[in-house]
mmCIF file with all atom_site columns, C-alpha atoms in Angstrom:
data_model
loop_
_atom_site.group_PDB
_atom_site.id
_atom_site.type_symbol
_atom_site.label_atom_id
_atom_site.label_alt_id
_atom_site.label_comp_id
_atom_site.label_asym_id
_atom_site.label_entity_id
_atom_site.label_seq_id
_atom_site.pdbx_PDB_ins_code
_atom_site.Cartn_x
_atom_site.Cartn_y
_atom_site.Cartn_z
_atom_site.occupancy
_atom_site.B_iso_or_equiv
_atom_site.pdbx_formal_charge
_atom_site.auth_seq_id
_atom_site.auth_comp_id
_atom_site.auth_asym_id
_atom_site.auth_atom_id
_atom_site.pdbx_PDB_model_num
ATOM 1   C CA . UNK A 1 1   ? -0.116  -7.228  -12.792 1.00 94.00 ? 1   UNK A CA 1
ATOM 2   C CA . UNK A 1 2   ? 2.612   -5.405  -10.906 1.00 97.00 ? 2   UNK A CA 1
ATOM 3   C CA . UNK A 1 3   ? 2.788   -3.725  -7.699  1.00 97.00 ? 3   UNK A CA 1
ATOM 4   C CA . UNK A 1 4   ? 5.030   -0.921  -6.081  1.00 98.00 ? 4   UNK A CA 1
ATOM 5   C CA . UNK A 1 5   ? 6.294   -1.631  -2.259  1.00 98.00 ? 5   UNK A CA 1
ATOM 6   C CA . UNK A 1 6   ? 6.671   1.744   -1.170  1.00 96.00 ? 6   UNK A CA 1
ATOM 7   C CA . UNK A 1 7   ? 9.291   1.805   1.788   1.00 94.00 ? 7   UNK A CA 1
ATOM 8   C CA . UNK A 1 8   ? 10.623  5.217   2.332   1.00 86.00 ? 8   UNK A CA 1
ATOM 9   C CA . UNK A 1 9   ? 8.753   6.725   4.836   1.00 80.00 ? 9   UNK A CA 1
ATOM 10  C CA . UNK A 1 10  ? 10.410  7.756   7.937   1.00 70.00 ? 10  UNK A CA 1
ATOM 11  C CA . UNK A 1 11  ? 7.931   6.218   10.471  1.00 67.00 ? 11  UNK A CA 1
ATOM 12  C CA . UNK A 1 12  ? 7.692   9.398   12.692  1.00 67.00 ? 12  UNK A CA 1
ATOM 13  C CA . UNK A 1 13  ? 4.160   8.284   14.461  1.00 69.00 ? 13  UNK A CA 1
ATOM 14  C CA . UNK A 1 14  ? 5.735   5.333   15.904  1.00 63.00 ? 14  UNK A CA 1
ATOM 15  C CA . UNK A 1 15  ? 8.633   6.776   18.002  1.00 66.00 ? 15  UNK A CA 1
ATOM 16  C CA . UNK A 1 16  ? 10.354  5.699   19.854  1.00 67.00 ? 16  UNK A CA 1
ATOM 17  C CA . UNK A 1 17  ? 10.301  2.194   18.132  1.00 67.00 ? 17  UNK A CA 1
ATOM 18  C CA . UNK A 1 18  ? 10.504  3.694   14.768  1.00 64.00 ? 18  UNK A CA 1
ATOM 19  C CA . UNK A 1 19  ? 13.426  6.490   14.112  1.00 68.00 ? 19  UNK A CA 1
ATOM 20  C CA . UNK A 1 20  ? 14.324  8.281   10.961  1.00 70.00 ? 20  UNK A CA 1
ATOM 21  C CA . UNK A 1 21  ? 17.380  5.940   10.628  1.00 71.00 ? 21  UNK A CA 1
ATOM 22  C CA . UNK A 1 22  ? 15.457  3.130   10.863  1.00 72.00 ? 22  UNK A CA 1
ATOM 23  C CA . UNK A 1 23  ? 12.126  3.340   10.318  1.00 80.00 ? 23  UNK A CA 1
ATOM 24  C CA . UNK A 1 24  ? 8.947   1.145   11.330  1.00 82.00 ? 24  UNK A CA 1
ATOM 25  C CA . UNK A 1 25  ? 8.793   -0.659  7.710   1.00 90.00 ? 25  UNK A CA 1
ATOM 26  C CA . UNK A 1 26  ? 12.140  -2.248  9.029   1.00 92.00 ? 26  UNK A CA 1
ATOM 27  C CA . UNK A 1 27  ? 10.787  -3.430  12.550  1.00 86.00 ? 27  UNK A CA 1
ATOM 28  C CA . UNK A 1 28  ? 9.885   -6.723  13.385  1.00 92.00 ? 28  UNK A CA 1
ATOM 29  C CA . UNK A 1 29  ? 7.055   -5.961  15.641  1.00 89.00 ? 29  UNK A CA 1
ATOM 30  C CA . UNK A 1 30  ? 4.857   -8.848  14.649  1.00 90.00 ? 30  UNK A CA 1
ATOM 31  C CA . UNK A 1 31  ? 7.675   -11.914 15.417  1.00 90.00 ? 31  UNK A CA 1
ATOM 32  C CA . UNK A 1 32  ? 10.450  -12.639 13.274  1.00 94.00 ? 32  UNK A CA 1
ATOM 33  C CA . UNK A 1 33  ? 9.753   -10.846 10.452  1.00 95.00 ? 33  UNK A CA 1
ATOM 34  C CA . UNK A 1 34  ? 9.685   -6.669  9.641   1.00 95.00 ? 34  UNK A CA 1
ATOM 35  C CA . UNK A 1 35  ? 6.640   -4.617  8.038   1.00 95.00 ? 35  UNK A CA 1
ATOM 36  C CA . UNK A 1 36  ? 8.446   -4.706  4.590   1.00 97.00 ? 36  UNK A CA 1
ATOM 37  C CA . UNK A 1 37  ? 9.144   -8.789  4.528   1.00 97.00 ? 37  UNK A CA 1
ATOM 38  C CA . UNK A 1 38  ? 5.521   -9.565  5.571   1.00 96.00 ? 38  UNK A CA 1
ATOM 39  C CA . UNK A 1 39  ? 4.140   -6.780  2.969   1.00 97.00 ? 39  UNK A CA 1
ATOM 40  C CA . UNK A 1 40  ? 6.613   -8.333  0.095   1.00 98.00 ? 40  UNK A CA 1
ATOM 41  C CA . UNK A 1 41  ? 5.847   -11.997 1.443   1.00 97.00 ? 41  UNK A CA 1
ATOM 42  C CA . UNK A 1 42  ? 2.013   -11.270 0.834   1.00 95.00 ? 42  UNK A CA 1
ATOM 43  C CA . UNK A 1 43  ? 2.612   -10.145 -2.463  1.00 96.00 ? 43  UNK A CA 1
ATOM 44  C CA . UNK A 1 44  ? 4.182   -12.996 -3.289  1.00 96.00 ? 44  UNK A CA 1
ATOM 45  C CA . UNK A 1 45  ? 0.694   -15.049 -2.856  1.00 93.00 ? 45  UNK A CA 1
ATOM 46  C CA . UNK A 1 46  ? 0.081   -13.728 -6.219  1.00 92.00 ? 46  UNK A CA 1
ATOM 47  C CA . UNK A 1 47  ? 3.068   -11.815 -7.726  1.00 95.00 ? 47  UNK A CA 1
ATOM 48  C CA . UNK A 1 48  ? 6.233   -13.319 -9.257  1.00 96.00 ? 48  UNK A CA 1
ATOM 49  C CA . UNK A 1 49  ? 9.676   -11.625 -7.866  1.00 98.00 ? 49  UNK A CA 1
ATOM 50  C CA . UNK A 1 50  ? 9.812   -9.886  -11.222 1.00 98.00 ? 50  UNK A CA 1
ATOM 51  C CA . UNK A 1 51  ? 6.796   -8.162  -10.742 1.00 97.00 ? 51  UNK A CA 1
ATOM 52  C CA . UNK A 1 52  ? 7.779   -6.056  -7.810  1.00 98.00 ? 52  UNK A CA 1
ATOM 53  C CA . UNK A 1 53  ? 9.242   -3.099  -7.356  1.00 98.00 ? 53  UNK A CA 1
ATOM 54  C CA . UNK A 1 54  ? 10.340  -1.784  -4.138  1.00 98.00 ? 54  UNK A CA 1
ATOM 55  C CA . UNK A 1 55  ? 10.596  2.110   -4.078  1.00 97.00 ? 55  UNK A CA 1
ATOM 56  C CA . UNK A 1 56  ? 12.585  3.523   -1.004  1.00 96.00 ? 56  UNK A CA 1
ATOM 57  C CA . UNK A 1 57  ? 15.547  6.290   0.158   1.00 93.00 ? 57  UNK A CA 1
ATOM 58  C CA . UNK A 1 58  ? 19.015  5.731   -0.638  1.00 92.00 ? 58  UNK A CA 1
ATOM 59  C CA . UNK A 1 59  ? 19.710  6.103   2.962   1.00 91.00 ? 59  UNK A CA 1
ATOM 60  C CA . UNK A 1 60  ? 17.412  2.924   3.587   1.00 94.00 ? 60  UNK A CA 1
ATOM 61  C CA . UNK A 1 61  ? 18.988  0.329   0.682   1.00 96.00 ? 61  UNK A CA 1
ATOM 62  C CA . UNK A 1 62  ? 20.868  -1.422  2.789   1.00 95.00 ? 62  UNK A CA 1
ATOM 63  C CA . UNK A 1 63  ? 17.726  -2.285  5.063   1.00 95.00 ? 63  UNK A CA 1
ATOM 64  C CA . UNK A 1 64  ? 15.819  -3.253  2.114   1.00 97.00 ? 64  UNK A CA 1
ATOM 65  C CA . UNK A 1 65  ? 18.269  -5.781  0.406   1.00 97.00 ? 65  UNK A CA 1
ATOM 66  C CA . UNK A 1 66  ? 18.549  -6.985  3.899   1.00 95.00 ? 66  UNK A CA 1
ATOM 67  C CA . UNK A 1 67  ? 15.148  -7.411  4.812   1.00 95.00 ? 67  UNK A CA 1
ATOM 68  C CA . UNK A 1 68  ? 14.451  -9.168  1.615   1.00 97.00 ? 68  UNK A CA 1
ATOM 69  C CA . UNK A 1 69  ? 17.225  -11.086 1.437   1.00 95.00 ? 69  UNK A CA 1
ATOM 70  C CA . UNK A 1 70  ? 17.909  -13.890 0.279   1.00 94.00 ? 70  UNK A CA 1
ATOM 71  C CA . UNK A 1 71  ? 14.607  -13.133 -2.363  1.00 96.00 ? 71  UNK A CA 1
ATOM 72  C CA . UNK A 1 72  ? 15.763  -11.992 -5.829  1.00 96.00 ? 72  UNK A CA 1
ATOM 73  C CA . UNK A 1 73  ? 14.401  -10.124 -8.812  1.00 97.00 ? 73  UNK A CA 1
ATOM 74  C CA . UNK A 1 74  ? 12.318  -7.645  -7.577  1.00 98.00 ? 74  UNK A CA 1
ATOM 75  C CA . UNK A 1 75  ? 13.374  -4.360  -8.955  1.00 98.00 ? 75  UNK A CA 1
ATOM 76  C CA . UNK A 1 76  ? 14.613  -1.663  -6.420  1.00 98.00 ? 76  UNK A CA 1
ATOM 77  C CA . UNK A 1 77  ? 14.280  2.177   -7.087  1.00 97.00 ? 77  UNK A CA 1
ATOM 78  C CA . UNK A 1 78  ? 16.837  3.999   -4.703  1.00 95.00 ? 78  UNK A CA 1
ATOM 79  C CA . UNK A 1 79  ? 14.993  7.836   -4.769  1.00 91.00 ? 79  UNK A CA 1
ATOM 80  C CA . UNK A 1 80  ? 17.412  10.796  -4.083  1.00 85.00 ? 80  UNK A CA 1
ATOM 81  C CA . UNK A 1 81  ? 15.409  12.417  -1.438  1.00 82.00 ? 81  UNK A CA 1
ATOM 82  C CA . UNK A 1 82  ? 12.301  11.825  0.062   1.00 80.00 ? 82  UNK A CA 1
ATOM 83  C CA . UNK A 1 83  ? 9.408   13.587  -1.818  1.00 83.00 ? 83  UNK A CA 1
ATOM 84  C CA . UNK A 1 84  ? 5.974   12.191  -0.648  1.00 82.00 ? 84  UNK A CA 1
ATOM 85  C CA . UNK A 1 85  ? 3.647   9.710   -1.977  1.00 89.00 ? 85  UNK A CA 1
ATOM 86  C CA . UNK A 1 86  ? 3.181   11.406  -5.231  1.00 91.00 ? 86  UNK A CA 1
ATOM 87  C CA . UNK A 1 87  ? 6.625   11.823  -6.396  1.00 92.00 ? 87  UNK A CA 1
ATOM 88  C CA . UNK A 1 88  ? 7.232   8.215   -5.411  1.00 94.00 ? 88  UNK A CA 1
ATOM 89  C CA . UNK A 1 89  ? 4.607   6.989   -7.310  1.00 95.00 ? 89  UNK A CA 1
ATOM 90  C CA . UNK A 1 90  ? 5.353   9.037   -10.581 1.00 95.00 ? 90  UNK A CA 1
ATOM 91  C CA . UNK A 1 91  ? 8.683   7.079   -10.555 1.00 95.00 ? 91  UNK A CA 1
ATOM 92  C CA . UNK A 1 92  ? 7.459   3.745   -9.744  1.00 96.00 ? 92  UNK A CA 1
ATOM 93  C CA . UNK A 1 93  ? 5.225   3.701   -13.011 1.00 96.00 ? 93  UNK A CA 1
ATOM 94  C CA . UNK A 1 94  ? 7.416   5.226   -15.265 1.00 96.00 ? 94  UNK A CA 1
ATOM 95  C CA . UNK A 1 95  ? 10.021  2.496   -14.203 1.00 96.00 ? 95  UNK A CA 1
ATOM 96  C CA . UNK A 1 96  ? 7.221   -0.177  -14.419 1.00 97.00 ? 96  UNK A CA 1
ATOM 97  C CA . UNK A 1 97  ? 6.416   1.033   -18.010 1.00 96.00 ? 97  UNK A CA 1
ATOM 98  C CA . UNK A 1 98  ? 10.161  1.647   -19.523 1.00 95.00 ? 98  UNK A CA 1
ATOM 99  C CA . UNK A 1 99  ? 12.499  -0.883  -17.404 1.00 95.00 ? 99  UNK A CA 1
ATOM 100 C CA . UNK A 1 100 ? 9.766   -3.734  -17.051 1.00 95.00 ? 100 UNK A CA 1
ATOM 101 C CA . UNK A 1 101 ? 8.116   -2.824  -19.898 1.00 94.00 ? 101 UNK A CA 1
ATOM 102 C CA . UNK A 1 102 ? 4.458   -3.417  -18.339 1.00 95.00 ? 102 UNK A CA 1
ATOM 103 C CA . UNK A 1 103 ? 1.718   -1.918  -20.635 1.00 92.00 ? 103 UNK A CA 1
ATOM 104 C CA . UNK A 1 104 ? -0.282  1.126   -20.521 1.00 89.00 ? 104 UNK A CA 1
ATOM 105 C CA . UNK A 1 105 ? -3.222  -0.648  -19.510 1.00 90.00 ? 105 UNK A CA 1
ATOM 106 C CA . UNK A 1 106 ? -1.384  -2.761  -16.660 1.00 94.00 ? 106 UNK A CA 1
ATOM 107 C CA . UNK A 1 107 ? -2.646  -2.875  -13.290 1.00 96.00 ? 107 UNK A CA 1
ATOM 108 C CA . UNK A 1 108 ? 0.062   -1.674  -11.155 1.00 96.00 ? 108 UNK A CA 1
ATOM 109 C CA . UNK A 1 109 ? -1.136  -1.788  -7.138  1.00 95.00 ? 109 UNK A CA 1
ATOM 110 C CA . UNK A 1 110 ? 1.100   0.709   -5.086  1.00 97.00 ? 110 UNK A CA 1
ATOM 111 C CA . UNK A 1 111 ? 1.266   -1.040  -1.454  1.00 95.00 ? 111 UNK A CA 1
ATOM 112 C CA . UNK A 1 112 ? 2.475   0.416   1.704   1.00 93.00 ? 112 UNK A CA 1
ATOM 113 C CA . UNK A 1 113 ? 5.383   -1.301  3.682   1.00 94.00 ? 113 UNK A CA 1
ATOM 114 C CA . UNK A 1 114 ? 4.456   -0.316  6.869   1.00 89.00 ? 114 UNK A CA 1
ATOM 115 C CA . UNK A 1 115 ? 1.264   -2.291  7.169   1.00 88.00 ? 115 UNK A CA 1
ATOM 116 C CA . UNK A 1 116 ? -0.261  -5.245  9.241   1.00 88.00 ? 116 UNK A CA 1
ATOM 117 C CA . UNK A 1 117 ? -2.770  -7.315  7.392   1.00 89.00 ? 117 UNK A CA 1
ATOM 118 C CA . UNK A 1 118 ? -4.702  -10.160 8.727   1.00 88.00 ? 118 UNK A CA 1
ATOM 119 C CA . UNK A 1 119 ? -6.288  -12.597 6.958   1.00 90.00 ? 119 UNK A CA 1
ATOM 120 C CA . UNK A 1 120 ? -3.900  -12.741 4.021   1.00 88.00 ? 120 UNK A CA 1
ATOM 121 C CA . UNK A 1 121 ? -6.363  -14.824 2.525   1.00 89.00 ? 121 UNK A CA 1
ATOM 122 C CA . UNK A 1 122 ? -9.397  -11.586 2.425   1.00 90.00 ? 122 UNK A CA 1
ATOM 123 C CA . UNK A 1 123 ? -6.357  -9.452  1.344   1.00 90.00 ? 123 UNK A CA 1
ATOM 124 C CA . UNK A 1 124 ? -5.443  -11.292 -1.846  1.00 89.00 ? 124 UNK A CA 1
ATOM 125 C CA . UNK A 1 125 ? -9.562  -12.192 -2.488  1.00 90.00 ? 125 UNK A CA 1
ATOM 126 C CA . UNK A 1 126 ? -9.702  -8.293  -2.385  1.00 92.00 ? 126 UNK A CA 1
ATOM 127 C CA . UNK A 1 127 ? -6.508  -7.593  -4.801  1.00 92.00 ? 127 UNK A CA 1
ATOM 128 C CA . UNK A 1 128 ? -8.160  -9.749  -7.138  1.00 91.00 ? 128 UNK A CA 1
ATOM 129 C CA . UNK A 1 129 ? -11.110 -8.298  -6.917  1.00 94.00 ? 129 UNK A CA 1
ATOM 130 C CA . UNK A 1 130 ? -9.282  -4.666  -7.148  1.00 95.00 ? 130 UNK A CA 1
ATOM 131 C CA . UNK A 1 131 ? -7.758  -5.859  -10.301 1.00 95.00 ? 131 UNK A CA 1
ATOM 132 C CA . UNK A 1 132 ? -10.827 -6.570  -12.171 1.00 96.00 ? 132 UNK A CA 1
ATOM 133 C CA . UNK A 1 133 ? -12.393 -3.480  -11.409 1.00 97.00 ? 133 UNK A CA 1
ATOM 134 C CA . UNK A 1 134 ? -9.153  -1.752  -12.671 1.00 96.00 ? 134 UNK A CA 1
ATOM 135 C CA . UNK A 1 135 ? -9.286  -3.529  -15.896 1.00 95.00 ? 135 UNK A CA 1
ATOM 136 C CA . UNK A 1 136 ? -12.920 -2.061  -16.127 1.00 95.00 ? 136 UNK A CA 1
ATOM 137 C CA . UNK A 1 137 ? -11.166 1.655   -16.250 1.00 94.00 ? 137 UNK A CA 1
ATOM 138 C CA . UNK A 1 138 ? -11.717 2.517   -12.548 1.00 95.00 ? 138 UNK A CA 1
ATOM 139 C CA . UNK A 1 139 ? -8.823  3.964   -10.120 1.00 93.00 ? 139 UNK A CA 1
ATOM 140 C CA . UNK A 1 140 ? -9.048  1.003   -6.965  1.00 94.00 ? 140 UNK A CA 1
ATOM 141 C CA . UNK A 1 141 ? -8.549  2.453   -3.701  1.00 94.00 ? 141 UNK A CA 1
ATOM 142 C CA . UNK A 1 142 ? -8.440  0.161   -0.573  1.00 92.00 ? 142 UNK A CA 1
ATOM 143 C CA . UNK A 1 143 ? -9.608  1.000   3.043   1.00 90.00 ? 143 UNK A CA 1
ATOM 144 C CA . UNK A 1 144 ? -11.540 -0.519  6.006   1.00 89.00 ? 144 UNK A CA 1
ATOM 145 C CA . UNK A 1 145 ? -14.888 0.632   7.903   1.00 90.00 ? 145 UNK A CA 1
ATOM 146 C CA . UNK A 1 146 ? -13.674 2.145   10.495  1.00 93.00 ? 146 UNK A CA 1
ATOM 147 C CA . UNK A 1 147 ? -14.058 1.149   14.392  1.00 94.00 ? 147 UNK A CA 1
ATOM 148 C CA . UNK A 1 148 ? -13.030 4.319   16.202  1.00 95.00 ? 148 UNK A CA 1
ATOM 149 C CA . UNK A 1 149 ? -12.951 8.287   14.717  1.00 95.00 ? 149 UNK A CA 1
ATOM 150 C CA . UNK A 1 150 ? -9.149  8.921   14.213  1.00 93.00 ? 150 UNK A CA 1
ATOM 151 C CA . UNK A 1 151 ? -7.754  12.197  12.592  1.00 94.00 ? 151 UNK A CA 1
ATOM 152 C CA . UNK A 1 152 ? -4.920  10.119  11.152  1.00 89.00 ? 152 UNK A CA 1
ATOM 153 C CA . UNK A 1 153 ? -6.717  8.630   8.245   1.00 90.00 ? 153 UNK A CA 1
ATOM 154 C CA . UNK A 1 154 ? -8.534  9.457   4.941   1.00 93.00 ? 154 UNK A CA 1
ATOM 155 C CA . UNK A 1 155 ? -12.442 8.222   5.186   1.00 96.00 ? 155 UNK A CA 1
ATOM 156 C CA . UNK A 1 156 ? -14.031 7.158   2.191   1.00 96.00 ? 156 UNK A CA 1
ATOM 157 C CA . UNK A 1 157 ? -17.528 8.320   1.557   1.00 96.00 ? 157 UNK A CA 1
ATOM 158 C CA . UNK A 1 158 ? -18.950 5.022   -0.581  1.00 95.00 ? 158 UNK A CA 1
ATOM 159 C CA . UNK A 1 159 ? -20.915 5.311   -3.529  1.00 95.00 ? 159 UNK A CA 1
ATOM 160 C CA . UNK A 1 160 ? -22.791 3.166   -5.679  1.00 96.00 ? 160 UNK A CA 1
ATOM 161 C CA . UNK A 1 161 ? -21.378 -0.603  -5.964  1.00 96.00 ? 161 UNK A CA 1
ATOM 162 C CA . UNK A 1 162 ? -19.789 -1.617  -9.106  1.00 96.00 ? 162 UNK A CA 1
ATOM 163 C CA . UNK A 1 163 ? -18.887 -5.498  -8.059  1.00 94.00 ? 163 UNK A CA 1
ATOM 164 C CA . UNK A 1 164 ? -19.030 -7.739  -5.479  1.00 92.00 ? 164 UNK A CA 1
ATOM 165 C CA . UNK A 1 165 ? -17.743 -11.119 -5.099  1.00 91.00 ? 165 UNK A CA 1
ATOM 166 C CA . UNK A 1 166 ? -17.513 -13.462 -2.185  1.00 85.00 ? 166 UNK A CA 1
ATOM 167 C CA . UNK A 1 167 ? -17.519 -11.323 0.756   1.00 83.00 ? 167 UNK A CA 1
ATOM 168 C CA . UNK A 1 168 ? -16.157 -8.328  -1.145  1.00 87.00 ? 168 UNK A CA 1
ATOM 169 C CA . UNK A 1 169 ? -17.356 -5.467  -2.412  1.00 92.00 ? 169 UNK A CA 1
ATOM 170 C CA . UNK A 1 170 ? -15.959 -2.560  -5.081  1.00 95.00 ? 170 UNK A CA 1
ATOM 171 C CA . UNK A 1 171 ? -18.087 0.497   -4.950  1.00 96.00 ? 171 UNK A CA 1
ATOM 172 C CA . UNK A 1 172 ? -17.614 4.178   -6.284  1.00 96.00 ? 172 UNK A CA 1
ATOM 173 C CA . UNK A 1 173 ? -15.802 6.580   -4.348  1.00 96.00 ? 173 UNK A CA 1
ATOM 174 C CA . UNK A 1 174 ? -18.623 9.208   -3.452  1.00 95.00 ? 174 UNK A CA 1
ATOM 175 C CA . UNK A 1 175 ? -15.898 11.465  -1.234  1.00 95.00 ? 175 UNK A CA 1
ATOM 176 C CA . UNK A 1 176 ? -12.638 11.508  -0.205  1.00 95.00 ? 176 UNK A CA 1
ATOM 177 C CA . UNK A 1 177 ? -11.717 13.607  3.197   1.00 96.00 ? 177 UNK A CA 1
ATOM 178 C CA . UNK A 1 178 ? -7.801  13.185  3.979   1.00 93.00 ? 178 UNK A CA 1
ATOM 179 C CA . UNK A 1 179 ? -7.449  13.106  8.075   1.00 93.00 ? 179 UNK A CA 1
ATOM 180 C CA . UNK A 1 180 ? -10.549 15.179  9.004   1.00 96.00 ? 180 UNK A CA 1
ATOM 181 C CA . UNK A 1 181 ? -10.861 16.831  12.458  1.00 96.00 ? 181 UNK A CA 1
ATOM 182 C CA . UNK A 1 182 ? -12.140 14.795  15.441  1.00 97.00 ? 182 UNK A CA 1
ATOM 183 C CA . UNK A 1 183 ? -15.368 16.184  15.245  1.00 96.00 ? 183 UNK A CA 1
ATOM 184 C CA . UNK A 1 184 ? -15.959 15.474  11.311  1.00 96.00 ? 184 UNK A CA 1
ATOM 185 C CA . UNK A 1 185 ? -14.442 12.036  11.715  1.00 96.00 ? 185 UNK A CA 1
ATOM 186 C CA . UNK A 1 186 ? -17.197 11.184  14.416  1.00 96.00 ? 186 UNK A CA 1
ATOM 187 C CA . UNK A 1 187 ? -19.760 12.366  12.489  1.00 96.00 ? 187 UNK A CA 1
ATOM 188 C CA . UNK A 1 188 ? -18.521 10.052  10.038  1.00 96.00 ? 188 UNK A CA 1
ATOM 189 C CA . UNK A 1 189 ? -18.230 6.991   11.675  1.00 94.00 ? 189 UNK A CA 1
ATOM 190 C CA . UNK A 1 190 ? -21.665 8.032   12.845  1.00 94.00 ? 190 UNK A CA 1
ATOM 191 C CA . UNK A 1 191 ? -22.923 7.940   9.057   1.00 94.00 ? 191 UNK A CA 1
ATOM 192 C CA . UNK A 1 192 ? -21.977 4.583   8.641   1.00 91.00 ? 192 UNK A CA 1
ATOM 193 C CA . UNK A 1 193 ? -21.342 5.051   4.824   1.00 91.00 ? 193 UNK A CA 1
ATOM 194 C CA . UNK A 1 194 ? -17.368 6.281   5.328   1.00 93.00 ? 194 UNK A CA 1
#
């Protein structure tokens, strides 16, 4: 198993804090630590060095190698110019598959570095969990139930369950509806299923 960091993002939604120079990945808004270190720290609960790869700007290396220093090992793809999630993923798995040489059928989780996630502990009991339902030929995507309706999210319509373990559960993805106006993302939260 592998997983891709990515930490490019310009952090625009977080201004003043975050700036295009230095984005909120590289903030330490939780204590002594930034986004990135606590999102590469967590990985570590279950990854080797080796085993990640840390996608971000050329414009943001030097905030990477220093927010990670003095760790060692994980691979760092500097992209060109920003191009989106997609682009940045493309380029994470063909680097996992021809520099780390991981194999077709390798689970490769692709992380963002601008997240806050508490308890570690549920977080790796779901990537574990996320991993076997990969090896069983599904696409694993993570999210929460949501508390509030917020346009700036994606809501999950669930489907039927395919595993559950502990206290967590995979289940089909029924619907997908990227940041949905106000309206649709009450009725949402109202449907309980999202």
């Amino acid at each position: 198993m592998k997983a891709l960091i990515m930490a490019g993002g310009s952090g625009t939604r977080l201004w003043p804090l975050s700036r295009e120079k230095y984005p909120k990945q590289f903030l330490k808004i939780f204590g002594e630590k930034s986004l990135l270190r606590l999102t590469y720290e967590r990985l570590l609960r279950f990854l080797d060095h080796k085993d990640i790869i840390v996608a971000t700007s050329k414009e943001y290396e030097y905030h990477v190698r220093n927010d990670l220093y003095p760790y060692e090992g994980y691979s760092l793809i500097l992209e060109p110019e920003r191009k989106n999630t997609g682009p940045t993923v493309l380029l994470g798995m063909l680097f996992a598959l021809e520099k780390l040489k991981a194999s077709e059928d390798e689970v490769i989780f692709v992380v963002p570095s601008d997240h806050y996630i508490e308890p570690e502990e549920k977080y790796v009991e779901y990537l574990k969990l996320g991993e076997k339902v990969a090896k069983m030929g599904y696409v694993v995507a993570f999210g929460i139930k949501p508390s509030s309706p917020d346009t700036n999210f994606g809501y999950i319509k669930l489907g039927s369950q395919i595993l559950s373990e502990k206290d967590a559960t995979a289940c089909k993805i029924e619907r997908f509806v990227e940041k949905p106006p106000y309206e649709l993302a009450q009725a949402f939260l109202k449907d309980g299923s999202y």
